[in-house]
Coordinates of C-alpha atoms in Angstrom, one line a residue:
Chain A
M1 CA 192.6 130.3 50.6
A2 CA 193.6 127.9 53.1
T3 CA 197.1 126.3 52.4
P4 CA 196.8 122.6 51.9
I5 CA 198.5 120.5 54.9
F6 CA 201.2 118.8 52.7
V7 CA 202.5 121.9 51.5
T8 CA 202.8 123.3 55.3
A9 CA 204.4 120.0 56.4
A10 CA 207.0 120.3 53.4
S11 CA 207.7 123.9 54.2
I12 CA 208.3 123.1 57.8
A13 CA 210.7 120.5 56.8
A14 CA 212.5 123.1 54.5
E15 CA 212.7 125.3 57.7
L16 CA 214.4 122.7 59.7
H17 CA 216.7 122.0 57.0
Q18 CA 218.1 125.5 57.3
A19 CA 218.0 125.4 61.1
M20 CA 220.2 122.2 60.7
L21 CA 222.4 124.1 58.1
E22 CA 222.9 127.0 60.5
A23 CA 223.7 124.3 63.4
K24 CA 226.5 122.8 61.2
G25 CA 227.9 126.5 61.2
L26 CA 227.7 126.5 65.0
A27 CA 229.6 123.2 65.1
L28 CA 232.4 124.9 62.8
T29 CA 232.3 128.0 65.3
A30 CA 232.8 125.8 68.4
K31 CA 236.0 124.2 66.6
N32 CA 237.4 127.5 65.8
A33 CA 237.1 128.6 69.2
R34 CA 238.2 125.4 70.7
A35 CA 241.5 126.2 68.5
L36 CA 241.8 129.8 69.3
A37 CA 241.4 128.8 73.1
V38 CA 244.3 126.5 73.1
R39 CA 246.5 128.9 71.5
A40 CA 245.5 131.6 74.0
G41 CA 246.4 129.5 76.7
S42 CA 245.6 130.2 80.6
K43 CA 243.7 133.3 79.8
T44 CA 240.9 131.7 78.0
V45 CA 240.4 128.6 80.2
G46 CA 236.9 129.7 80.7
F47 CA 236.2 130.2 77.1
K48 CA 237.7 126.6 76.3
A49 CA 235.2 125.0 78.6
I50 CA 232.4 126.7 76.8
T51 CA 233.4 125.6 73.4
H52 CA 232.5 122.0 74.6
F53 CA 229.0 123.2 75.4
I54 CA 228.7 124.8 72.0
D55 CA 229.8 121.7 70.3
E56 CA 227.3 119.6 72.4
L57 CA 224.6 122.0 71.5
A58 CA 225.3 122.1 68.0
S59 CA 225.1 118.3 67.7
D60 CA 221.9 118.4 69.5
I61 CA 220.3 121.0 67.3
I62 CA 221.5 119.1 64.4
R63 CA 220.1 115.7 65.7
Q64 CA 216.8 117.4 66.5
S65 CA 216.5 119.3 63.2
Q66 CA 217.1 116.1 61.3
Y67 CA 214.4 114.2 63.5
I68 CA 211.9 117.0 63.1
N69 CA 212.8 117.4 59.0
G70 CA 211.9 113.5 58.9
V71 CA 208.8 113.9 60.8
S72 CA 207.7 116.8 58.8
E73 CA 208.5 114.9 55.6
K74 CA 206.7 111.9 56.6
L75 CA 203.8 114.1 57.5
S76 CA 203.7 115.7 54.1
Q77 CA 203.5 112.3 52.3
H78 CA 200.7 111.2 54.8
A79 CA 198.9 114.6 53.9
V80 CA 199.2 113.8 50.2
S81 CA 198.0 110.2 50.8
L82 CA 195.1 111.6 52.8
W83 CA 194.2 114.2 50.0
R84 CA 194.2 111.3 47.4
S85 CA 192.0 108.9 49.7
D86 CA 189.6 111.8 50.4
T87 CA 189.4 112.8 46.8
A88 CA 188.5 109.1 46.2
A89 CA 186.1 108.8 49.3
R90 CA 184.1 111.9 48.1
K91 CA 183.5 110.2 44.6
F92 CA 182.5 107.1 46.5
E93 CA 180.1 109.1 48.5
W94 CA 178.6 110.6 45.4
L95 CA 178.4 107.2 43.8
E96 CA 176.6 105.9 46.9
S97 CA 174.0 108.6 46.8
Q98 CA 173.0 107.5 43.3
K99 CA 171.6 104.2 44.2
L100 CA 173.0 102.4 41.4
P101 CA 171.7 98.9 40.4
H102 CA 174.9 97.3 41.0
G103 CA 176.3 99.9 43.6
D104 CA 176.6 97.2 46.4
S105 CA 179.6 95.8 44.4
L106 CA 181.6 98.9 45.4
Y107 CA 181.0 98.0 49.1
D108 CA 184.4 96.7 49.8
A109 CA 186.3 99.0 48.0
M110 CA 184.4 102.2 49.3
H111 CA 185.0 100.9 52.8
N112 CA 188.5 100.3 52.6
C113 CA 188.9 103.6 51.2
Y114 CA 186.6 105.4 54.2
S115 CA 188.8 103.5 56.7
E116 CA 192.0 104.2 55.0
R117 CA 191.2 107.9 54.9
E118 CA 190.4 107.7 58.9
K119 CA 193.7 105.9 59.5
L120 CA 195.5 108.6 57.5
S121 CA 193.6 111.5 59.4
L122 CA 194.5 110.1 62.7
M123 CA 198.2 109.7 61.5
L124 CA 198.4 113.1 60.6
S125 CA 196.8 114.2 63.6
R126 CA 199.3 112.5 65.8
G127 CA 202.2 113.8 63.5
L128 CA 201.1 117.5 63.9
R129 CA 200.8 117.0 67.6
E130 CA 204.5 115.7 67.6
L131 CA 205.4 118.3 65.5
E132 CA 204.6 120.9 67.9
A133 CA 206.1 119.0 70.7
Q134 CA 209.3 118.8 69.0
L135 CA 209.4 122.5 67.9
E136 CA 208.8 123.3 71.7
E137 CA 211.9 121.2 72.6
G138 CA 213.8 123.2 69.9
D139 CA 213.1 126.4 71.9
K140 CA 214.8 124.9 74.8
H141 CA 217.9 124.6 72.9
I142 CA 217.7 128.2 71.9
R143 CA 217.6 129.3 75.3
T144 CA 220.7 127.3 76.1
A145 CA 222.5 129.0 72.9
N146 CA 221.4 132.5 74.4
L147 CA 223.1 131.6 78.0
I148 CA 226.0 130.2 76.0
A149 CA 226.4 133.4 73.8
T150 CA 226.0 135.5 77.2
S151 CA 228.9 133.6 79.0
S152 CA 231.2 133.6 75.9
K153 CA 231.0 137.4 75.8
V154 CA 231.8 137.5 79.5
E155 CA 234.7 135.1 78.8
A156 CA 235.7 137.1 75.9
S157 CA 236.1 140.2 77.8
S158 CA 238.9 138.9 80.0
A159 CA 241.0 137.2 77.2
G160 CA 243.6 139.9 76.9
D161 CA 245.1 139.7 73.3
F162 CA 242.5 137.3 72.1
R163 CA 239.7 139.4 73.3
A164 CA 238.5 140.7 69.8
Q165 CA 238.7 137.2 68.1
L166 CA 236.8 135.6 70.8
E167 CA 234.2 138.6 70.7
V168 CA 233.6 137.8 67.0
I169 CA 233.1 134.1 68.0
A170 CA 230.7 135.0 70.8
Q171 CA 228.8 137.3 68.2
N172 CA 228.7 134.4 66.0
I173 CA 227.0 132.2 68.4
T174 CA 224.5 135.1 69.1
T175 CA 223.7 135.5 65.3
T176 CA 223.3 131.8 64.7
A177 CA 221.0 131.2 67.5
N178 CA 219.0 134.1 66.3
Q179 CA 218.8 132.7 62.8
I180 CA 217.8 129.1 64.2
R181 CA 215.1 130.7 66.4
Q182 CA 213.8 132.6 63.3
H183 CA 213.3 129.1 61.5
L184 CA 211.8 127.9 64.5
T185 CA 209.3 130.8 64.7
N186 CA 208.9 130.4 60.9
A187 CA 207.9 126.6 61.4
R188 CA 205.7 127.2 64.3
R189 CA 203.9 130.0 62.4
L190 CA 203.3 127.7 59.4
L191 CA 202.1 125.0 61.9
N192 CA 199.4 127.6 63.3
Q193 CA 198.1 128.8 60.0
K194 CA 194.9 127.5 58.6
H195 CA 195.0 124.5 56.6
S196 CA 193.0 122.4 54.2
Chain B
M1 CA 214.8 112.7 46.7
Q2 CA 218.1 114.0 45.9
A3 CA 218.9 117.4 44.6
T4 CA 221.9 118.9 43.1
V5 CA 222.7 122.4 41.7
I6 CA 223.7 121.9 38.3
Y7 CA 224.3 125.7 37.6
E8 CA 224.6 128.8 39.6
D9 CA 225.3 132.2 38.9
G10 CA 224.2 134.6 41.4
D11 CA 220.4 134.3 41.8
H12 CA 220.0 132.2 38.7
R13 CA 220.2 128.5 39.3
W14 CA 219.5 125.1 37.7
I15 CA 218.7 122.3 40.3
M16 CA 218.1 118.7 39.3
F17 CA 216.2 116.3 41.6
G18 CA 215.9 112.6 41.1
R19 CA 217.6 109.3 42.3
D20 CA 215.0 109.2 45.0
P21 CA 216.2 106.1 47.3
N22 CA 212.6 105.9 48.6
K23 CA 210.9 105.6 45.2
S24 CA 208.5 102.6 44.9
E25 CA 210.1 99.6 42.7
G26 CA 208.3 99.7 39.4
I27 CA 208.1 103.4 39.1
I28 CA 210.2 104.8 36.4
D29 CA 213.1 107.0 37.8
T30 CA 212.9 110.6 36.3
N31 CA 215.0 113.8 36.5
Q32 CA 212.8 116.9 37.4
Y33 CA 214.4 120.3 37.0
L34 CA 214.0 123.6 38.9
I35 CA 215.2 127.0 37.1
Q36 CA 215.2 129.9 39.5
S37 CA 216.1 133.6 38.4
G38 CA 215.2 136.5 40.7
D39 CA 211.8 136.0 42.4
Q40 CA 210.7 133.5 39.9
A41 CA 211.2 129.8 39.4
I42 CA 210.0 127.0 37.2
L43 CA 209.5 123.5 37.6
L44 CA 210.5 121.6 34.4
D45 CA 208.6 118.2 34.0
P46 CA 207.4 118.2 37.7
G47 CA 206.9 114.4 37.7
G48 CA 204.4 111.6 38.5
I49 CA 201.8 111.8 41.4
E50 CA 203.8 109.1 43.5
L51 CA 206.8 111.6 43.4
F52 CA 204.9 114.6 44.6
A53 CA 205.4 114.5 48.3
P54 CA 209.3 113.9 48.2
M55 CA 209.5 116.3 45.1
L56 CA 207.7 119.2 47.0
S57 CA 209.7 118.4 50.0
A58 CA 213.1 118.6 48.0
V59 CA 211.9 121.8 46.1
L60 CA 211.0 123.9 49.3
K61 CA 214.4 123.5 50.5
F62 CA 215.4 126.1 47.8
V63 CA 212.4 128.2 47.1
P64 CA 209.0 128.9 48.8
T65 CA 205.8 128.1 47.0
E66 CA 205.0 131.6 46.0
K67 CA 208.1 131.8 44.0
I68 CA 207.3 128.7 42.0
T69 CA 205.6 130.8 39.4
H70 CA 205.7 128.6 36.6
L71 CA 205.5 124.9 35.6
F72 CA 206.5 123.2 32.3
A73 CA 205.3 119.8 30.8
S74 CA 207.2 119.0 27.8
H75 CA 204.6 116.5 26.8
Q76 CA 201.5 114.5 28.4
D77 CA 203.1 111.6 29.8
P78 CA 202.1 110.5 33.4
D79 CA 205.8 110.6 34.6
I80 CA 206.0 114.0 33.6
I81 CA 203.0 115.6 34.8
S82 CA 200.4 113.2 36.5
S83 CA 201.2 115.1 39.9
L84 CA 199.4 118.1 38.4
G85 CA 196.3 117.6 40.6
L86 CA 198.5 118.2 43.5
W87 CA 200.6 121.0 42.4
D88 CA 197.3 122.7 41.7
Q89 CA 196.4 122.8 45.4
A90 CA 200.1 123.7 46.2
L91 CA 200.6 126.6 43.5
P92 CA 197.2 128.0 42.6
N93 CA 198.6 131.1 41.0
A94 CA 201.3 129.4 39.0
K95 CA 201.0 129.1 35.0
L96 CA 201.5 125.8 33.4
Y97 CA 203.1 125.9 29.9
S98 CA 202.6 122.8 27.8
P99 CA 201.9 121.9 24.1
W100 CA 198.7 123.2 23.0
L101 CA 198.0 120.0 21.6
W102 CA 197.8 118.3 24.8
E103 CA 195.9 120.8 27.0
S104 CA 192.4 118.8 27.0
F105 CA 194.2 115.8 27.8
I106 CA 196.4 117.2 30.4
R107 CA 193.5 118.6 32.3
H108 CA 192.5 114.9 33.0
F109 CA 195.2 115.0 35.7
G110 CA 193.1 117.8 37.5
M111 CA 193.6 121.5 37.2
E112 CA 191.2 124.0 38.4
R113 CA 193.5 126.9 39.8
I114 CA 196.7 126.8 37.8
E115 CA 196.3 128.8 34.3
F116 CA 197.1 126.5 31.0
C117 CA 199.3 128.5 28.7
A118 CA 199.5 126.8 25.5
I119 CA 202.9 126.7 23.8
P120 CA 202.4 127.1 19.8
D121 CA 203.8 124.4 17.7
E122 CA 206.8 126.8 16.7
G123 CA 207.7 127.2 20.2
Q124 CA 208.1 130.2 22.3
T125 CA 210.3 132.4 24.4
I126 CA 209.1 133.4 28.1
S127 CA 210.8 135.8 30.6
L128 CA 211.4 133.9 34.0
G129 CA 213.0 136.6 36.7
R130 CA 216.0 138.3 34.6
I131 CA 216.5 135.5 32.1
Q132 CA 214.8 134.2 28.9
L133 CA 214.1 130.7 28.5
Q134 CA 213.1 129.1 25.0
F135 CA 210.6 126.7 24.4
M136 CA 212.0 124.7 21.6
P137 CA 209.9 122.5 19.4
A138 CA 210.8 118.7 19.7
H139 CA 207.5 117.3 18.0
Y140 CA 207.7 113.4 17.4
L141 CA 210.7 113.1 20.1
H142 CA 208.7 111.3 21.4
S143 CA 205.3 112.8 21.6
P144 CA 203.5 114.5 18.6
G145 CA 203.3 117.7 20.5
N146 CA 206.8 118.0 22.5
F147 CA 208.9 120.7 23.6
H148 CA 212.5 121.0 25.3
V149 CA 213.7 124.0 27.3
Y150 CA 216.8 125.9 26.4
D151 CA 218.6 128.4 28.7
P152 CA 221.0 130.4 26.5
K153 CA 222.6 132.3 29.7
A154 CA 223.3 128.9 31.5
K155 CA 223.7 127.2 28.2
I156 CA 221.6 124.3 29.2
L157 CA 219.2 122.4 27.1
M158 CA 216.3 120.2 28.8
S159 CA 216.1 117.4 26.3
G160 CA 213.2 115.7 27.7
E161 CA 213.3 112.0 26.6
I162 CA 216.3 112.6 24.2
G163 CA 219.6 111.3 25.7
G164 CA 217.5 109.3 28.3
Y165 CA 218.0 106.0 29.7
I166 CA 216.6 104.3 32.7
E167 CA 219.1 104.4 35.4
N168 CA 219.3 102.9 38.9
N169 CA 219.3 105.2 41.9
E170 CA 223.2 104.9 42.3
A171 CA 224.0 106.1 38.8
S172 CA 226.4 109.1 38.5
L173 CA 225.1 112.5 37.8
Y174 CA 226.9 112.9 34.5
V175 CA 228.0 110.2 31.8
D176 CA 231.1 108.5 32.9
N177 CA 231.5 106.6 29.7
M178 CA 230.2 107.5 26.3
T179 CA 231.0 104.4 24.4
S180 CA 229.1 102.1 27.0
H181 CA 226.4 104.8 27.6
M182 CA 225.6 104.9 23.8
Q183 CA 225.0 101.1 24.1
K184 CA 222.8 101.5 27.0
M185 CA 220.7 104.3 25.2
R186 CA 220.2 102.6 22.0
K187 CA 217.0 100.5 22.4
F188 CA 215.4 103.3 24.2
H189 CA 215.9 105.9 21.5
Q190 CA 215.2 103.2 18.7
R191 CA 211.9 102.2 20.2
W192 CA 210.7 105.4 21.6
L193 CA 211.7 107.9 18.8
P194 CA 209.2 107.3 16.0
S195 CA 210.4 109.6 13.2
N196 CA 213.8 109.9 11.6
E197 CA 213.0 113.1 9.9
A198 CA 212.0 114.6 13.1
K199 CA 215.1 113.5 14.9
Q200 CA 217.5 114.8 12.1
D201 CA 215.6 118.2 12.1
W202 CA 216.1 118.4 16.0
I203 CA 219.8 117.4 15.6
R204 CA 220.3 120.3 12.9
R205 CA 218.8 123.0 15.3
V206 CA 220.6 121.8 18.4
R207 CA 223.9 122.2 16.6
Q208 CA 223.1 125.7 16.2
L209 CA 222.9 126.3 19.9
D210 CA 225.6 126.7 22.5
V211 CA 225.2 123.8 24.8
D212 CA 227.4 123.1 27.8
I213 CA 224.9 120.6 29.6
M214 CA 222.3 118.4 28.0
A215 CA 219.8 117.4 30.7
P216 CA 217.5 114.5 29.9
Q217 CA 214.2 113.6 31.8
H218 CA 215.7 110.1 32.9
G219 CA 219.4 109.1 33.2
C220 CA 222.6 110.6 33.4
L221 CA 223.5 114.3 31.9
F222 CA 225.7 115.2 29.3
Q223 CA 228.4 117.9 29.6
N224 CA 230.7 119.9 26.9
Q225 CA 232.1 117.5 24.2
Q226 CA 229.6 115.0 25.3
V227 CA 226.8 116.7 23.7
S228 CA 228.3 116.8 20.1
E229 CA 229.3 113.1 20.6
F230 CA 225.7 112.3 21.7
L231 CA 224.3 114.4 18.5
N232 CA 226.8 112.5 16.1
W233 CA 225.9 109.0 17.6
L234 CA 222.0 109.8 17.4
E235 CA 222.4 111.1 13.9
E236 CA 223.4 107.5 12.6
L237 CA 220.9 105.7 14.8
P238 CA 217.9 104.6 12.9
V239 CA 214.8 105.0 15.0
G240 CA 211.2 103.8 14.9
I241 CA 212.3 100.1 14.7
A242 CA 208.9 98.7 16.3
V243 CA 207.2 98.2 12.6
R244 CA 210.3 96.8 10.9

């Protein structure tokens, strides 16, 4: 059975909510990395520079996840309204086919309902296109995260006594980036599935 | 829609949804609850049709649709279950537990896929994941066919309209001050509860339960000592006042 679009949109919002929580964890990783880099001094200058990028990336992902979350929630609301207005429109269509003696008195209500359905349908299509574009934008962040993770590993390897701790941080970045990527993949899979 | 975890022990959780800042004015504020255990979850009094979209969004942040296996409607009111037609689209394999008395009425909200499970007058116990939930009779409180939900493991009683009061969105989650709260609840209970006999019988049965949190469908939640204070207060309160 096809999934109702309002369920899909709410599920996408939930995936992005999880991505946002992961990104908050990434921001914390950036703070820990910076504190460690300060303690480690000159051996970790390269790593310290990277922490600024991690921080910035985390803020970008949080901002974008919140935005997509908002778009998805709005979309879910529009889809519910569309479902309700479509249900009403189908009843009106049936009534119209009955050629009732006072059927004309329904004309205004009926046509308001039909135009509302059309308006909502248009809003839904636009919203879905925007969601698709935003998810693609999210992929760019993941590519950046992977670059940062690789650079972090390289910098960690030359950090002397702090190598082990910095390697853990580099691994955290990789793990978090993978988790965020998974949430984006799930969101895209939801968007591409069959809807009713 | 705000969501607050009010109990958590491993994969056994109670989440309260409500205080929706985007809710249209003129719509009564309601508390919805989700109980999760293992791979199953139940939505208690999932709410009115106007709240469906924010409610669905909030719920899916905790569980995916396939794990919402049960719904519960304490009675037939629109703020309890008028969203049924939409849940019917979202959760086609779920079961709805509700008083037998209301089946043919509740179906007016639209239910083609969800299975209706009629709760008998004497109540019923069901399994949800690894826990047991009791549907406890609360007839005439306020509806003639009415149930509350007791979770003996979490020691939480979802008390429907009992303990309810229409709060604004800024209200605290738990009752701050029992004395002032009793004043606020007074008229609501006196008008909405029709039977003193039913009220006393319910109090007697609730006193036999071990309750840490009493969670009504409107307003603030009661915890620990506040529960027995509430029962003592309600015991003395004459109800069904509109005919006097």
